[in-house]
XYZ file of C-alpha atoms in Angstrom:
315
model
C -28.618 -2.927 -6.817
C -24.801 -4.055 -7.465
C -22.869 -4.261 -4.695
C -19.357 -4.662 -5.890
C -15.715 -5.087 -4.907
C -12.252 -6.496 -4.783
C -11.020 -3.498 -6.820
C -9.894 -1.694 -3.492
C -11.914 1.728 -4.331
C -14.788 3.618 -2.958
C -16.877 4.339 -5.970
C -20.365 4.733 -7.095
C -21.755 4.828 -10.669
C -25.325 4.702 -12.032
C -25.816 2.264 -14.692
C -29.271 3.243 -15.855
C -32.892 4.699 -14.881
C -32.971 1.568 -12.430
C -29.481 0.244 -11.669
C -26.284 1.255 -9.869
C -22.983 -0.296 -8.778
C -21.727 0.538 -5.208
C -18.272 -0.404 -3.852
C -17.753 0.294 -0.431
C -13.869 0.601 0.274
C -10.674 -1.296 0.905
C -8.820 -2.844 3.689
C -11.849 -2.310 6.338
C -11.680 1.459 6.269
C -15.115 2.012 5.562
C -18.653 0.446 5.986
C -20.778 1.047 2.836
C -24.594 1.798 3.398
C -26.769 1.997 0.581
C -30.770 2.471 -0.103
C -32.624 2.596 -2.899
C -36.397 2.911 -3.685
C -39.178 0.193 -4.483
C -41.828 0.349 -7.049
C -40.812 3.860 -8.720
C -42.034 3.776 -12.129
C -39.491 6.210 -13.807
C -36.355 6.332 -11.963
C -35.309 4.690 -8.903
C -33.425 6.907 -6.227
C -30.372 5.488 -5.039
C -28.364 6.656 -1.855
C -25.142 5.711 -0.240
C -22.875 6.637 2.348
C -19.374 5.816 3.574
C -19.316 5.194 7.194
C -15.702 5.158 8.721
C -14.850 2.452 10.548
C -14.201 3.887 14.006
C -16.507 2.890 16.877
C -17.652 6.968 17.322
C -18.828 6.988 14.105
C -20.646 3.596 13.934
C -22.407 4.370 17.124
C -23.731 7.792 15.231
C -25.051 5.794 12.308
C -26.975 3.425 14.432
C -28.544 5.964 16.408
C -27.145 4.425 19.406
C -25.619 5.582 22.724
C -21.996 4.443 23.954
C -23.618 2.357 27.009
C -25.980 0.560 24.687
C -23.846 0.023 21.372
C -22.265 -3.190 22.786
C -23.749 -6.828 22.706
C -22.591 -9.788 24.653
C -21.505 -11.554 21.171
C -19.615 -8.552 20.539
C -17.799 -8.028 24.045
C -16.997 -11.965 23.944
C -15.654 -11.223 20.423
C -13.365 -8.256 21.783
C -12.263 -10.483 24.544
C -11.043 -13.135 22.472
C -9.463 -10.577 20.326
C -7.530 -9.177 23.708
C -6.449 -12.890 24.108
C -5.077 -13.267 20.769
C -3.076 -10.376 20.931
C -1.559 -11.377 24.232
C -0.819 -14.647 22.870
C 1.139 -13.296 20.091
C 2.763 -10.133 21.941
C 1.293 -7.916 19.305
C 0.500 -4.977 21.756
C 4.560 -4.935 22.725
C 5.479 -1.072 22.261
C 8.581 -0.914 19.884
C 9.144 2.715 20.241
C 7.553 6.037 19.744
C 6.625 7.899 16.415
C 7.327 11.863 16.423
C 4.246 12.212 14.038
C 1.277 11.021 12.226
C 2.701 9.280 8.906
C -0.089 9.113 6.216
C -0.050 6.340 3.560
C -1.913 8.637 1.139
C -0.010 11.588 1.749
C 1.825 13.244 -1.599
C 5.754 12.403 -1.460
C 6.606 16.041 -0.622
C 4.391 16.179 2.415
C 6.437 15.524 5.579
C 3.696 13.318 6.883
C 4.176 10.820 3.906
C 4.974 7.350 4.843
C 6.027 6.229 1.668
C 8.448 9.463 1.591
C 9.752 7.956 5.151
C 9.890 4.266 3.998
C 12.097 5.388 0.917
C 14.193 8.203 2.774
C 14.728 6.450 5.954
C 13.415 3.057 6.662
C 14.920 1.349 3.524
C 18.549 3.388 3.753
C 18.963 2.629 7.558
C 17.262 -0.665 8.148
C 17.473 -2.671 4.770
C 20.582 -1.420 3.357
C 23.609 -3.138 4.908
C 25.390 -1.463 6.351
C 22.846 1.209 6.816
C 23.063 4.297 4.009
C 25.264 1.469 1.849
C 25.944 3.831 -1.493
C 25.989 0.776 -3.293
C 22.691 -0.475 -2.641
C 19.231 0.456 -4.109
C 15.568 -0.552 -2.953
C 12.446 -0.628 -4.899
C 8.750 -1.493 -4.196
C 5.155 -1.183 -5.901
C 3.104 0.979 -4.295
C 0.453 -1.339 -2.942
C 2.804 -2.771 -0.286
C 2.067 -0.159 2.655
C -1.510 -0.564 3.704
C -2.326 1.673 6.977
C -1.156 4.952 8.565
C 1.553 5.047 11.439
C 0.201 7.201 14.203
C 1.991 9.701 16.496
C 2.529 8.352 19.947
C 3.301 4.548 20.875
C 4.224 2.101 17.868
C 3.184 -1.696 18.871
C 4.311 -4.784 16.917
C 0.646 -5.009 15.695
C 0.588 -1.174 14.105
C 3.973 -2.432 11.966
C 2.323 -5.255 10.670
C -0.903 -3.407 9.983
C 1.318 -0.568 8.117
C 2.976 -3.329 5.728
C 1.355 -6.896 6.517
C 3.025 -9.005 3.729
C 6.664 -10.110 5.298
C 7.705 -10.379 1.908
C 11.358 -11.833 1.620
C 14.038 -9.851 0.056
C 15.634 -10.548 -3.029
C 18.889 -8.805 -4.775
C 19.895 -8.531 -8.529
C 23.416 -8.016 -8.079
C 26.025 -5.575 -9.795
C 23.053 -3.685 -12.137
C 24.174 -0.108 -13.590
C 22.402 2.885 -12.335
C 21.524 3.845 -15.743
C 19.872 0.523 -16.179
C 18.014 0.841 -12.998
C 16.627 4.367 -13.570
C 15.441 3.057 -17.111
C 13.570 0.175 -15.450
C 11.970 2.181 -12.932
C 10.443 4.320 -15.595
C 9.508 1.182 -17.468
C 7.395 0.102 -14.306
C 5.971 3.496 -13.608
C 4.709 3.687 -17.202
C 2.627 0.545 -16.808
C 4.483 -0.791 -20.110
C 4.115 -4.188 -21.159
C 7.396 -6.107 -20.033
C 8.582 -9.400 -21.761
C 8.386 -12.303 -19.378
C 6.517 -10.660 -16.804
C 2.655 -11.432 -16.676
C 2.438 -9.373 -13.276
C 3.282 -6.419 -15.182
C 0.932 -7.017 -17.721
C -1.952 -6.897 -14.884
C -0.342 -3.496 -13.886
C -0.864 -2.085 -17.267
C -4.499 -3.617 -17.409
C -5.101 -1.829 -14.022
C -3.962 1.469 -15.348
C -5.977 1.506 -18.168
C -9.096 0.445 -16.057
C -8.143 3.428 -13.506
C -7.984 6.019 -16.366
C -11.579 4.363 -17.713
C -13.046 4.717 -14.388
C -12.097 8.653 -13.896
C -13.579 8.955 -17.264
C -16.861 7.492 -16.362
C -16.832 9.491 -12.956
C -17.219 12.527 -15.162
C -20.313 11.099 -16.782
C -22.625 10.508 -13.546
C -20.614 8.164 -11.273
C -18.988 9.505 -7.934
C -15.997 7.801 -6.218
C -12.913 8.461 -3.768
C -10.220 6.013 -4.907
C -7.080 6.170 -2.569
C -4.421 8.263 -3.899
C -1.380 6.015 -3.424
C -3.159 3.332 -5.578
C -3.150 5.822 -8.702
C -0.805 6.609 -11.322
C 0.858 9.866 -11.104
C -0.801 11.306 -14.425
C -4.059 10.935 -12.610
C -4.409 13.681 -10.119
C -2.822 13.223 -6.745
C -1.454 10.013 -7.521
C 1.675 8.530 -6.391
C 3.697 6.607 -8.713
C 2.939 2.526 -9.401
C 6.865 2.061 -8.197
C 9.085 4.121 -5.855
C 12.616 3.731 -5.129
C 15.456 5.451 -2.833
C 16.765 7.087 -6.059
C 14.808 7.855 -8.994
C 18.344 8.583 -10.768
C 21.078 6.707 -9.406
C 24.555 7.677 -10.642
C 24.484 6.119 -14.462
C 27.879 4.687 -14.413
C 27.544 3.231 -10.591
C 26.791 -0.370 -10.398
C 24.169 -1.343 -7.575
C 22.564 -4.230 -5.610
C 19.150 -3.818 -6.296
C 16.844 -4.957 -3.655
C 13.451 -6.009 -3.771
C 10.415 -7.525 -2.103
C 9.440 -11.343 -3.264
C 5.852 -9.612 -4.554
C 7.733 -7.452 -7.103
C 10.384 -9.980 -8.393
C 8.944 -10.699 -11.449
C 8.056 -7.308 -12.530
C 11.326 -5.790 -11.697
C 13.434 -8.602 -12.865
C 11.657 -8.321 -16.256
C 12.315 -4.380 -16.470
C 15.792 -4.604 -15.608
C 16.272 -7.219 -18.365
C 14.427 -4.928 -21.069
C 16.316 -1.781 -19.683
C 19.549 -3.345 -20.241
C 18.761 -4.883 -23.404
C 19.925 -8.454 -22.277
C 18.580 -11.576 -23.738
C 19.172 -13.377 -20.865
C 16.688 -13.387 -17.694
C 18.004 -11.278 -14.768
C 19.038 -13.407 -11.725
C 17.563 -12.578 -8.133
C 18.946 -14.456 -5.466
C 18.112 -14.217 -1.754
C 18.996 -11.116 0.140
C 21.108 -12.617 3.030
C 24.569 -12.652 4.787
C 26.035 -13.927 1.726
C 25.121 -11.429 -0.987
C 25.253 -7.759 1.230
C 28.197 -5.512 0.394
C 31.135 -5.779 2.540
C 30.882 -4.200 6.015
C 27.514 -6.092 7.220
C 26.147 -9.379 7.527
C 22.660 -9.315 8.942
C 20.170 -7.809 6.491
C 16.147 -7.899 7.647
C 14.722 -11.165 7.237
C 11.975 -9.315 5.390
C 10.449 -5.807 4.322
C 8.172 -5.733 7.566
C 10.974 -6.763 9.959
C 13.033 -3.555 8.435
C 9.816 -1.562 9.735
C 10.210 -3.361 12.964
C 13.660 -2.352 13.246
C 12.878 1.627 12.528
C 10.270 1.478 15.251
C 12.618 0.040 17.746
C 14.889 2.734 16.865
C 12.322 5.560 18.099
C 12.763 6.784 21.308
C 11.155 4.506 24.288
C 8.402 5.271 26.255
C 6.876 7.747 27.582
C 5.889 9.187 24.308
């Protein structure tokens, strides 16, 4: 029995009569449980289950009661967690979410967290001033990692949804047609000159396609939709932007988080046909458009602004 990981999927595959591979999920959303027979001469029986990482589900799986499930060490750890949350003010309520926003929901779903990011959070809280028509924002879709639930939103809730606090950078004065072509290149997984990160993306896309083919031949798995390219059923594109087709002859400041800078710069360079690398500079008060002087410090700070703009308690 191979216990595998790090590719952020839930998947099972039988390798031969006496071997299987099992990966239990990603970001702590499930606990994997697997069993197999011993000494069976012809074909080993493998069984597995994904247990949602929720207290009620774990109590059920353990065959315990709520009163008997806690242990002294577990209670001690819970107290240490509460103390750390208090020290860093993680439980401070910023505002009240009107609904549950799902990170894996399709973009045309009102509950899509990614749609919220590109249609509301970025235009209102990344752009300076808000809804600046000369700015454009792009992000790879591995950035958001957790849902935002209806009701009170704490500092910790925002950090869980977007935990990286990537500094923001900007490519100045880029034609809309160039940005649209760069976005198509990034979504295609094409190899881009001077972008090792993008080569890795292409390799990952090929692996997803291979994995899907293998699932049809005896494997079983459930991959998060938001990590899958659009040509695989239920997928969300590898990159999203505030506009897929910005006006072709208009010029924009293209804003991107630090993690994506190499791939986005290479895509813009290739789309523009330039022989020179694209310069990306920190997005600060010196490079915002006239009318504003305080852009967010990083991508997580933009979400903090959004949460703080919501109605206060009581929800």
